[in-house]
Coordinates of C-alpha atoms (C1' of nucleotides) in Angstrom, one line a residue:
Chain A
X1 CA 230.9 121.4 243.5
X2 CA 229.6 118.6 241.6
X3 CA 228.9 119.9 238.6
X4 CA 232.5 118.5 236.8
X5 CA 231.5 118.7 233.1
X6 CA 228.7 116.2 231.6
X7 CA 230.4 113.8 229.4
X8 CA 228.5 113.1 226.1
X9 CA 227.5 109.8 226.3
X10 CA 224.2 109.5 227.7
X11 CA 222.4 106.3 228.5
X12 CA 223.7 104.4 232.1
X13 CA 227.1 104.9 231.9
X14 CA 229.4 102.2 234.3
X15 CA 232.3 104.7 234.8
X16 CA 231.1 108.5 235.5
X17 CA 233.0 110.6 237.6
X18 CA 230.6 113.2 237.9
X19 CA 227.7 110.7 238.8
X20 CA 229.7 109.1 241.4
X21 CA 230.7 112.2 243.1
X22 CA 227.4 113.4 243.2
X23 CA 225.6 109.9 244.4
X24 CA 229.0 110.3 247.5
X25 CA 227.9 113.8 247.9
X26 CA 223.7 112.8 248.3
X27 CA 224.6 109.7 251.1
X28 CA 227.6 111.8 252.9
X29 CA 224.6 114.3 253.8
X30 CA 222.4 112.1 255.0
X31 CA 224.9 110.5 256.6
X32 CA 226.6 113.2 258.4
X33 CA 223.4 114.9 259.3
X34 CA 222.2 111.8 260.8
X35 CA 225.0 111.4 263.2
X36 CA 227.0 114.3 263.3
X37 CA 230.7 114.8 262.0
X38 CA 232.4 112.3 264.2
X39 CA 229.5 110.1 264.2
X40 CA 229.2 109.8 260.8
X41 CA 231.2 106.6 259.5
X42 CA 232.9 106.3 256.2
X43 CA 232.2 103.1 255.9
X44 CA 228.4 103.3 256.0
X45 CA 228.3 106.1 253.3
X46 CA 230.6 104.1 250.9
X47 CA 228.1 101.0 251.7
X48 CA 225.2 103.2 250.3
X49 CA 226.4 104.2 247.8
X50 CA 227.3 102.1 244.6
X51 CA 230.6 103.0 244.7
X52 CA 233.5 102.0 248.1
X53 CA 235.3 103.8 250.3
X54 CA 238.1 103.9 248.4
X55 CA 236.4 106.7 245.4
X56 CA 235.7 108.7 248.7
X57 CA 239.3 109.5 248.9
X58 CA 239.6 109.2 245.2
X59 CA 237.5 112.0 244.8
X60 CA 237.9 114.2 248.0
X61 CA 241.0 112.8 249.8
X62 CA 239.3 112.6 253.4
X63 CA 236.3 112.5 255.6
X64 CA 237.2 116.2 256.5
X65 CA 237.6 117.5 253.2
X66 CA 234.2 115.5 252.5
X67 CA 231.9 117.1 255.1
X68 CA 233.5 120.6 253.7
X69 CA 232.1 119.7 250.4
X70 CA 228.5 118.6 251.7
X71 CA 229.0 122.1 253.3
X72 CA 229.9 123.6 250.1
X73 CA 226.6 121.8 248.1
X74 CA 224.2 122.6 250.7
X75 CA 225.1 126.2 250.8
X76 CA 224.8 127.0 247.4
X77 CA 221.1 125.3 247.4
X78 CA 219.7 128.0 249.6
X79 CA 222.4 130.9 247.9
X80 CA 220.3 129.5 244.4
X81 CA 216.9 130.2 246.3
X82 CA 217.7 133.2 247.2
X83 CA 218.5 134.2 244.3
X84 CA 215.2 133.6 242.8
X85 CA 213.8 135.4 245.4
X86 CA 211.2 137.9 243.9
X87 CA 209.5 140.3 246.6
X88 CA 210.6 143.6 245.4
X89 CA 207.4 144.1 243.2
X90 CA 205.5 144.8 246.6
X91 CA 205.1 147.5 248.6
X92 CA 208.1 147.2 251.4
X93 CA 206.2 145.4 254.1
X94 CA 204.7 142.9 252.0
X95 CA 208.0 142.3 250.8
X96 CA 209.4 141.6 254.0
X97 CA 207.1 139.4 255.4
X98 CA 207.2 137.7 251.7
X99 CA 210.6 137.2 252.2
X100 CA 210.4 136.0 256.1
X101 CA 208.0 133.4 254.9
X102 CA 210.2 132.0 252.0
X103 CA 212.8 131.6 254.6
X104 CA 210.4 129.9 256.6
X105 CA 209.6 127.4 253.6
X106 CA 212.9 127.1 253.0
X107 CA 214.3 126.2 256.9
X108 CA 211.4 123.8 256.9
X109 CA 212.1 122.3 253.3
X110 CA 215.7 121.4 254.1
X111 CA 216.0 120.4 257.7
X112 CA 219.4 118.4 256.4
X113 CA 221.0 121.5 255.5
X114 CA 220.0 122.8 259.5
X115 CA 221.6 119.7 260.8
X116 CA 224.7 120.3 258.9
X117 CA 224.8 123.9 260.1
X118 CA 224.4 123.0 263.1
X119 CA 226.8 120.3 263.0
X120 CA 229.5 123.3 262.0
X121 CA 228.8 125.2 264.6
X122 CA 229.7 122.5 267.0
X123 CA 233.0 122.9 265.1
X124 CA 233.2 126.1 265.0
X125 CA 233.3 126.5 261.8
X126 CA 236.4 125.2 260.8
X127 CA 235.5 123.3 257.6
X128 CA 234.3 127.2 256.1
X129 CA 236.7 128.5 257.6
X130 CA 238.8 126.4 255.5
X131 CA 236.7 126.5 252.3
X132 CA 237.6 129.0 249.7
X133 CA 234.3 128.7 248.3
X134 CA 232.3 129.7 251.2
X135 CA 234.3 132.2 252.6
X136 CA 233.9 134.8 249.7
X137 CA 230.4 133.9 248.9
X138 CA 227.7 136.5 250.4
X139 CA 223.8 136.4 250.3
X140 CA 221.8 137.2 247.7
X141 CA 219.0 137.6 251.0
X142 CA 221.1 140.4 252.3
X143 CA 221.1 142.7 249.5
X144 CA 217.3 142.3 248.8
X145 CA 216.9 143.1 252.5
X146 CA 219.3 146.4 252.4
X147 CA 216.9 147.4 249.1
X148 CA 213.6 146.8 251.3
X149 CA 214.9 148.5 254.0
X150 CA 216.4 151.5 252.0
X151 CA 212.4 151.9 250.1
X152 CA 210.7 151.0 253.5
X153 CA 212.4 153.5 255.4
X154 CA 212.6 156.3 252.4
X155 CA 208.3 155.6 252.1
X156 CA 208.4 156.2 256.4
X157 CA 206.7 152.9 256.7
X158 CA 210.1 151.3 259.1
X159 CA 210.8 153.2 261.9
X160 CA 213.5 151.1 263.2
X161 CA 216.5 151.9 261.7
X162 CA 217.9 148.2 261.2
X163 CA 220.8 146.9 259.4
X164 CA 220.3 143.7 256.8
X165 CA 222.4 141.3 259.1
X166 CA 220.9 142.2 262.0
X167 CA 217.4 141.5 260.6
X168 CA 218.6 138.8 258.7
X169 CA 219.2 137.1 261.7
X170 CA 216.1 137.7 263.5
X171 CA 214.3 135.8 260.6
X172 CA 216.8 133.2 260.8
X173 CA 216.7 133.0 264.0
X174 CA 213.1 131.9 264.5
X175 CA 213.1 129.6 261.3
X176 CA 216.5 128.0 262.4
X177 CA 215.4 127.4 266.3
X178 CA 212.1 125.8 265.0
X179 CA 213.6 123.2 263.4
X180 CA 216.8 122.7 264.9
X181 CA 215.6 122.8 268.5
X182 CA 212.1 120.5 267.7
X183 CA 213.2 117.6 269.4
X184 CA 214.4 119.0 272.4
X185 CA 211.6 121.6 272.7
X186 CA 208.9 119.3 272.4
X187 CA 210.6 116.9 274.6
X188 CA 210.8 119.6 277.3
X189 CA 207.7 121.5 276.2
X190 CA 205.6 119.2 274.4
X191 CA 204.6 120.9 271.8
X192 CA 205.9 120.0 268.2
X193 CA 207.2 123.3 266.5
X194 CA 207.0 121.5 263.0
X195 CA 203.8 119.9 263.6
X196 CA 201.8 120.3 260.0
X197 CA 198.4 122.0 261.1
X198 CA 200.7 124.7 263.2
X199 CA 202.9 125.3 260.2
X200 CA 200.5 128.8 259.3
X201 CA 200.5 130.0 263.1
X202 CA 204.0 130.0 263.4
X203 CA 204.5 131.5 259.5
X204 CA 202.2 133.9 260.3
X205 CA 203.8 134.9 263.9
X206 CA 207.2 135.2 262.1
X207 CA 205.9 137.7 260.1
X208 CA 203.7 139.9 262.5
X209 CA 206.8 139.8 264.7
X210 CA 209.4 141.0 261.8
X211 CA 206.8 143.8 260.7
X212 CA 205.8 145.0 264.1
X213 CA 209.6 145.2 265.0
X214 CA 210.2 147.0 261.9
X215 CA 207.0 150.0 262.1
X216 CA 206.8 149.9 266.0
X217 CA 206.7 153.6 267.4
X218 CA 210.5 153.4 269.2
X219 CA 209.1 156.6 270.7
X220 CA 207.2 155.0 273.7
X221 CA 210.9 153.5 274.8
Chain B
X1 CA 255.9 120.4 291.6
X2 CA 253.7 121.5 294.5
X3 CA 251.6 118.5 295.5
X4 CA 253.5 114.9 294.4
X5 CA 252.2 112.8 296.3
X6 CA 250.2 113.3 300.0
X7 CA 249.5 110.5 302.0
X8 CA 247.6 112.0 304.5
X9 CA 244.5 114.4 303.1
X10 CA 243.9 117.1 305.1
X11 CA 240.4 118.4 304.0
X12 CA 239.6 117.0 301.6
X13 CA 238.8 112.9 300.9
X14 CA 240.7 110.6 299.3
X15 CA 237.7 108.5 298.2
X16 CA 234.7 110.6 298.1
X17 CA 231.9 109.4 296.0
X18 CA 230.0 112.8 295.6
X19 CA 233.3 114.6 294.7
X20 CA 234.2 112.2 291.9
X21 CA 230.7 111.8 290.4
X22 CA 230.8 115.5 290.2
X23 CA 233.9 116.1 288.8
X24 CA 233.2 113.4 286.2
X25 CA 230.2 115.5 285.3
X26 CA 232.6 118.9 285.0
X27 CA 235.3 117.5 282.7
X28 CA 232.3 115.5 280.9
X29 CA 230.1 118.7 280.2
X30 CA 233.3 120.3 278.8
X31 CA 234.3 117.1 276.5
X32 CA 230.9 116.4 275.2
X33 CA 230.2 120.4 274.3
X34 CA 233.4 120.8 272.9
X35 CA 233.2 117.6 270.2
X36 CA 229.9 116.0 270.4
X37 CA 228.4 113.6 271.5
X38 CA 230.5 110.8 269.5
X39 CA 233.5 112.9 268.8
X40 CA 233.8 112.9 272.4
X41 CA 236.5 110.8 274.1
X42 CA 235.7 108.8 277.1
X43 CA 239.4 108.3 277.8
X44 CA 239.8 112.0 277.4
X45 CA 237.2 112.5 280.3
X46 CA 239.2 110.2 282.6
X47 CA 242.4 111.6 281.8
X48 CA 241.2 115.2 283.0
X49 CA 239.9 114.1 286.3
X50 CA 241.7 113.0 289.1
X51 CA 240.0 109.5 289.0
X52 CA 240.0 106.7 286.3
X53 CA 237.7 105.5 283.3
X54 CA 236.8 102.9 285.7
X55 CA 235.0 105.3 287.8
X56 CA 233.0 106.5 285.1
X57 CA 231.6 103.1 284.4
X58 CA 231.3 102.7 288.1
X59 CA 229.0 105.9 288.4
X60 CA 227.5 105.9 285.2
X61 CA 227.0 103.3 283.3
X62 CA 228.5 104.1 280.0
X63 CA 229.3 107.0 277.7
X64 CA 225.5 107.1 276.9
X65 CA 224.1 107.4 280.8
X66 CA 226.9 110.0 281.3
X67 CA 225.5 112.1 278.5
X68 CA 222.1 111.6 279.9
X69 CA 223.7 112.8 283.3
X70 CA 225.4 115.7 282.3
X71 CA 222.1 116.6 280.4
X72 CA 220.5 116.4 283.3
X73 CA 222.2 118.5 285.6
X74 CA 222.5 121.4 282.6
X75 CA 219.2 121.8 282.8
X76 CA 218.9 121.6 286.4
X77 CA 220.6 124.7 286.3
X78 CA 218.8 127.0 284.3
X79 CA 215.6 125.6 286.0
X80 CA 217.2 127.3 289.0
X81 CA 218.2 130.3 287.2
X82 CA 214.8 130.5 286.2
X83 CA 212.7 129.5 289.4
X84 CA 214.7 132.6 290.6
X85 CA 212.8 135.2 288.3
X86 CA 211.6 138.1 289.7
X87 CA 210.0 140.6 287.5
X88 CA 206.8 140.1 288.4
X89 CA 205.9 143.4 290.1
X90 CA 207.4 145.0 287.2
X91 CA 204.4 146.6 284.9
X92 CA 203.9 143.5 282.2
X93 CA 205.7 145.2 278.9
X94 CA 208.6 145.7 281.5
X95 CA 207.9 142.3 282.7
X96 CA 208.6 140.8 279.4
X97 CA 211.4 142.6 278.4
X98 CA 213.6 142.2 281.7
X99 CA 212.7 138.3 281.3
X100 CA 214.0 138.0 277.9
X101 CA 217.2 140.1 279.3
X102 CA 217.3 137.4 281.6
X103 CA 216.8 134.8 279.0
X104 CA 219.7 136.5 276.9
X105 CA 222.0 136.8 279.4
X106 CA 221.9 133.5 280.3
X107 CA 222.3 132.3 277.1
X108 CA 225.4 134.3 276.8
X109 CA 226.7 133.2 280.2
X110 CA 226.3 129.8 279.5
X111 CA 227.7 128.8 276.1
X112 CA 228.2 125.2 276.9
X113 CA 224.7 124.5 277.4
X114 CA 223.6 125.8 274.3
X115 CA 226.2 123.5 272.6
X116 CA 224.6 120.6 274.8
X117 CA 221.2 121.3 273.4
X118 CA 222.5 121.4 270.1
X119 CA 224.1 118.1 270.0
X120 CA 221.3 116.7 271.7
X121 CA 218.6 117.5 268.9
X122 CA 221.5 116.4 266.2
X123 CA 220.4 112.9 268.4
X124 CA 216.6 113.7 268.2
X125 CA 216.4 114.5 271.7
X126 CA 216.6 110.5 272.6
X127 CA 218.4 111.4 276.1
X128 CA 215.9 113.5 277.0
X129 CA 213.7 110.8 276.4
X130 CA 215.3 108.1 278.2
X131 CA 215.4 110.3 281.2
X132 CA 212.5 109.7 283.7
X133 CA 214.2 113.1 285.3
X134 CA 213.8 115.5 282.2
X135 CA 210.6 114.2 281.0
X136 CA 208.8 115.5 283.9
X137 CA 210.1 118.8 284.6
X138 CA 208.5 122.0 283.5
X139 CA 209.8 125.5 283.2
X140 CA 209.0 127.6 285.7
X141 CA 210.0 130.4 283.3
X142 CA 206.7 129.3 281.3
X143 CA 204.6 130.0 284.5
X144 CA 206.1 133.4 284.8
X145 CA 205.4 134.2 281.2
X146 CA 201.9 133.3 281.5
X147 CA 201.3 135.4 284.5
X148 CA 202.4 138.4 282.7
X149 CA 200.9 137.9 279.7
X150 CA 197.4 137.4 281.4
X151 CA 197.8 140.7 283.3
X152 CA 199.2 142.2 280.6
X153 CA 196.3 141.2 278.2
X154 CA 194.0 142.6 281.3
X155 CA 195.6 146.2 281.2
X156 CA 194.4 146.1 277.7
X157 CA 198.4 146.5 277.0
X158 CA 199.1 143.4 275.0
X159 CA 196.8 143.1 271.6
X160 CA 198.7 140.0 270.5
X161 CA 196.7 137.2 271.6
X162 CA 200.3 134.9 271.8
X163 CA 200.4 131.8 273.8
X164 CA 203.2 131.4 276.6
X165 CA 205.3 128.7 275.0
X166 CA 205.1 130.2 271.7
X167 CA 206.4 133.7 273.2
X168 CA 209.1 131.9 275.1
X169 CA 210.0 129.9 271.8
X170 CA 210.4 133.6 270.7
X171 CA 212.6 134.8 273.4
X172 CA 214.6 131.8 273.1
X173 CA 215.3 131.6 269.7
X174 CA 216.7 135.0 269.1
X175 CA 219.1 133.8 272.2
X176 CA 219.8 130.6 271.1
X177 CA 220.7 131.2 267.8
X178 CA 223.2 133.9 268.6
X179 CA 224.8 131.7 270.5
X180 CA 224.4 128.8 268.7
X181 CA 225.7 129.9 265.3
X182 CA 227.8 132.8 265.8
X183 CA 230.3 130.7 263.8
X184 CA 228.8 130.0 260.8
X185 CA 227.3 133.0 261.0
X186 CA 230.5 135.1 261.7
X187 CA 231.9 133.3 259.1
X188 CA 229.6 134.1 256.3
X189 CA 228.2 137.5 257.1
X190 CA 231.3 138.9 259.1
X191 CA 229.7 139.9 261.8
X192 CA 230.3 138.8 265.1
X193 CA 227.0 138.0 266.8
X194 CA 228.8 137.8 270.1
X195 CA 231.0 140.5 270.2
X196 CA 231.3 142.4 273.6
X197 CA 230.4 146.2 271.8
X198 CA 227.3 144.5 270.5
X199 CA 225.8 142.8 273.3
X200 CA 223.3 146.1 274.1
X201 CA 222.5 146.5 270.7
X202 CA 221.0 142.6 270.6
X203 CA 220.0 142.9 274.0
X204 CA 217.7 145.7 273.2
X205 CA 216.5 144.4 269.7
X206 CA 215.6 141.5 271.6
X207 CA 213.3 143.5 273.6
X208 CA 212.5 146.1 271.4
X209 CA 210.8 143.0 268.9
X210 CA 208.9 141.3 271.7
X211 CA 207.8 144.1 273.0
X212 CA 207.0 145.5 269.5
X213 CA 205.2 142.0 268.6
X214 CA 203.2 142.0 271.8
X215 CA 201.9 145.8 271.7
X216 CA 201.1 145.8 267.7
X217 CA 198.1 146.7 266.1
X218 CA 196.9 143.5 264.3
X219 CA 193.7 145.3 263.1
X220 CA 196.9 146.4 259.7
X221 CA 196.6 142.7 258.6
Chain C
dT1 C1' 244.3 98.3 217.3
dG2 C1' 247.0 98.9 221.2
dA3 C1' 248.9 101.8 224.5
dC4 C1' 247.7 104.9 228.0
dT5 C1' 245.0 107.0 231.7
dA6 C1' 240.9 107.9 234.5
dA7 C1' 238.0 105.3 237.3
dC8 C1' 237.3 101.8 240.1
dG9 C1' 237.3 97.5 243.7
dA10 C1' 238.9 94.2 247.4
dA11 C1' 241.6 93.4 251.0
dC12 C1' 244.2 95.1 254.4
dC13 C1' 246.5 97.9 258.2
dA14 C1' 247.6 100.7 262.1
dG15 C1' 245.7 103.3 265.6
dT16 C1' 241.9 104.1 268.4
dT17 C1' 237.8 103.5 271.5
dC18 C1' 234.5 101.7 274.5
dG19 C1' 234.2 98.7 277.9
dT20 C1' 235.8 95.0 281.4
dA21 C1' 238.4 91.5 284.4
dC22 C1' 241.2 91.6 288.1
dA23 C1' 243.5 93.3 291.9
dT24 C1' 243.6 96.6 295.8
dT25 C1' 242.8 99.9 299.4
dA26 C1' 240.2 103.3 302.3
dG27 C1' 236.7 103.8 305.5
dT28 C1' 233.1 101.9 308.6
dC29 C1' 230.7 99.3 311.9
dG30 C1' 229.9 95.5 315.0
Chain D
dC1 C1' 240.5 95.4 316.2
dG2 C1' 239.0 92.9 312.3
dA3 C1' 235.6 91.9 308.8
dC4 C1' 233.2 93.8 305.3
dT5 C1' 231.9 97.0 301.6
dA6 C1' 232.3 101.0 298.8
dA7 C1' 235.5 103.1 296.1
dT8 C1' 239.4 103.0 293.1
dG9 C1' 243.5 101.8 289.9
dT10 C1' 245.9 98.9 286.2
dA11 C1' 246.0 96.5 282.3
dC12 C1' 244.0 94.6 278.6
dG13 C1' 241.1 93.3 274.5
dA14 C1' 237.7 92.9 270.9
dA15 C1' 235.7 95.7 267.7
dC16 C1' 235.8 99.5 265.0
dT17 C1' 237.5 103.3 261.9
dG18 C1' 239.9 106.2 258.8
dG19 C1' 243.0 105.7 255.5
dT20 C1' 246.0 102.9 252.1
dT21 C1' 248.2 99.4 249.1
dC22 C1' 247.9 96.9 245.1
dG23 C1' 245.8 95.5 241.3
dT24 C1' 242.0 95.7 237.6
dT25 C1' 239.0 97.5 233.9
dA26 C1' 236.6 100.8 230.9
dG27 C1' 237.1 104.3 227.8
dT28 C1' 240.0 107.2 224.7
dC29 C1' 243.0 108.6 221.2
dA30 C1' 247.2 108.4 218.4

DNA sequence: TGACTAACGAACCAGTTCGTACATTAGTCG
DNA sequence: CGACTAATGTACGAACTGGTTCGTTAGTCA
């Protein structure tokens, strides 16, 4: 990450590593999530930045071993968020649908970090695949979900029997497809997913969906 | 090996125009899904087809138009797939969920596509855009949705009071995102979205969540 | 202070990539 | 048949791109 230790000295320092990875890391985001992995130039990020090309391979040796590290940041943004999450005060449905609309917030907060993951997925996931970082972290998200599912189901409010992942990626699902598929959808359908004044429609469908799935009478199959 | 070199065609052409242009479009659907948009190799295309780089440039235009093109017929077939729905004089709640089977399976089937539509909202949809074809067409899957969900809403069977895109945005991004991120998301959770032995489980969650969404009682709000 | 090292910059290079100029041939039609 | 056009192949090049070489400077510490 780019949290290398702060050196004393304060005020605008000319030489600092850690600033200079960090200002790389910002523009090699933007960049790659603006064009893609093999779109994205190295050239063009060095230019923005106040540094050259030549501190990108200083610091992380190649354009592949960069994008894994704008992988690596962007990850543990959301795995911070998630952390902070706070819903298990409420009563098991409010909590879900608490926690559906932070992810929500939080797919619409960051469309970068969509881009990127979507980017990866084009790739297969190779750049994870070879991070050590990311491939031992979990979600903090899932747990919270198992511990709302375990009190939802133990109170008889959930009568689908669920597992976290699954239901993890039916909120996902919705908040990822909203914004990564915008353009394309309202090309197609013309209708702008991440238009401002439908922003509570779609929060609020996300939920009603999540809940009803979860207390639905599976009886009537 | 078998065929060097044959002078005199028996079948098929030598120089047919429609053959070519099509398999440019093949080996360029495969190229561009497989490394993007700009990670994909215009000289690679040519070298998998039994024609030259000239002929793309000949046909197409550039690497820009042939994206456009291959766009273009990628859709053309699931507007097919989808003008050939026929669910309709199934009762609505089985309506629905036999459409989004349909919707899930050809998501599954169809892999490249997906990773088409990926790339193309990684470029904002501009294609799309510049197409005078893809601007204009609708989804005849939309039509079908609305059908049902009228009658459905008549039987007194649907309380949801969901509008047809919004239901097929839905449908589509449970699909979509299965498909679309089973890396990432197999790398990070473990769990194999696409695995064979789990197809019926999503297929019926899929269903089992529209279904519940449609038939809830809203009055719990 | 002066040597030593981390941090940095400019210029350069080798391989690649889209696109094209030029030459040629298969098929068709009068 | 012979001219004419659509279709095709070869070879090449200008621009770009990731990565490197070589040299410089700021900061630190003995």
């Amino acid at each position: 990450m780019t949290t290398v230790d702060e050196p004393a000295r304060s005020g605008g320092r000319l030489r600092d590593a850690a600033r200079t990875r960090a200002e790389i890391l910002d523009v090699a985001t933007a960049e790659f999530a603006r064009a893609g992995y093999a779109g994205a130039r190295v050239d063009e990020i060095a230019a923005r930045t106040r540094t050259t090309k030549r501190m990108i391979y200083y610091y992380f040796g190649g354009k592949e071993q960069l994008f894994t590290a704008v992988l690596e940041r962007a990850y543990s943004v959301i795995r911070q968020a998630e952390q902070e999450l706070d819903v298990e005060h409420l009563d098991p449905v409010a909590a879900i649908r608490r926690l559906a609309e932070l992810t929500f917030d939080h797919h619409e907060a960051h469309p970068d970090f969509i881009r990127l993951v979507s980017i990866e997925n084009i790739h297969e996931a190779e750049h994870i695949a070879a991070s050590e970082e990311l491939g031992r972290i979990g979600s903090p998200a899932l747990e919270v979900i198992r511990r709302i599912l375990a009190s939802g189901r133990k109170a008889g409010l959930f009568t689908a029997d669920v597992d976290a992942v699954d239901l993890h990626a039916m909120i996902s699902s919705f908040c990822f497809f909203r914004v990564a598929n915008r353009h394309t959808f309202g090309a197609l359908f013309g209708r702008d997913l991440v238009a401002a004044d439908q922003r509570e429609h779609y929060r609020t469908m996300l939920g009603d969906m999540v809940i009803a799935y979860l207390t639905a009478d599976r009886a009537s199959d």
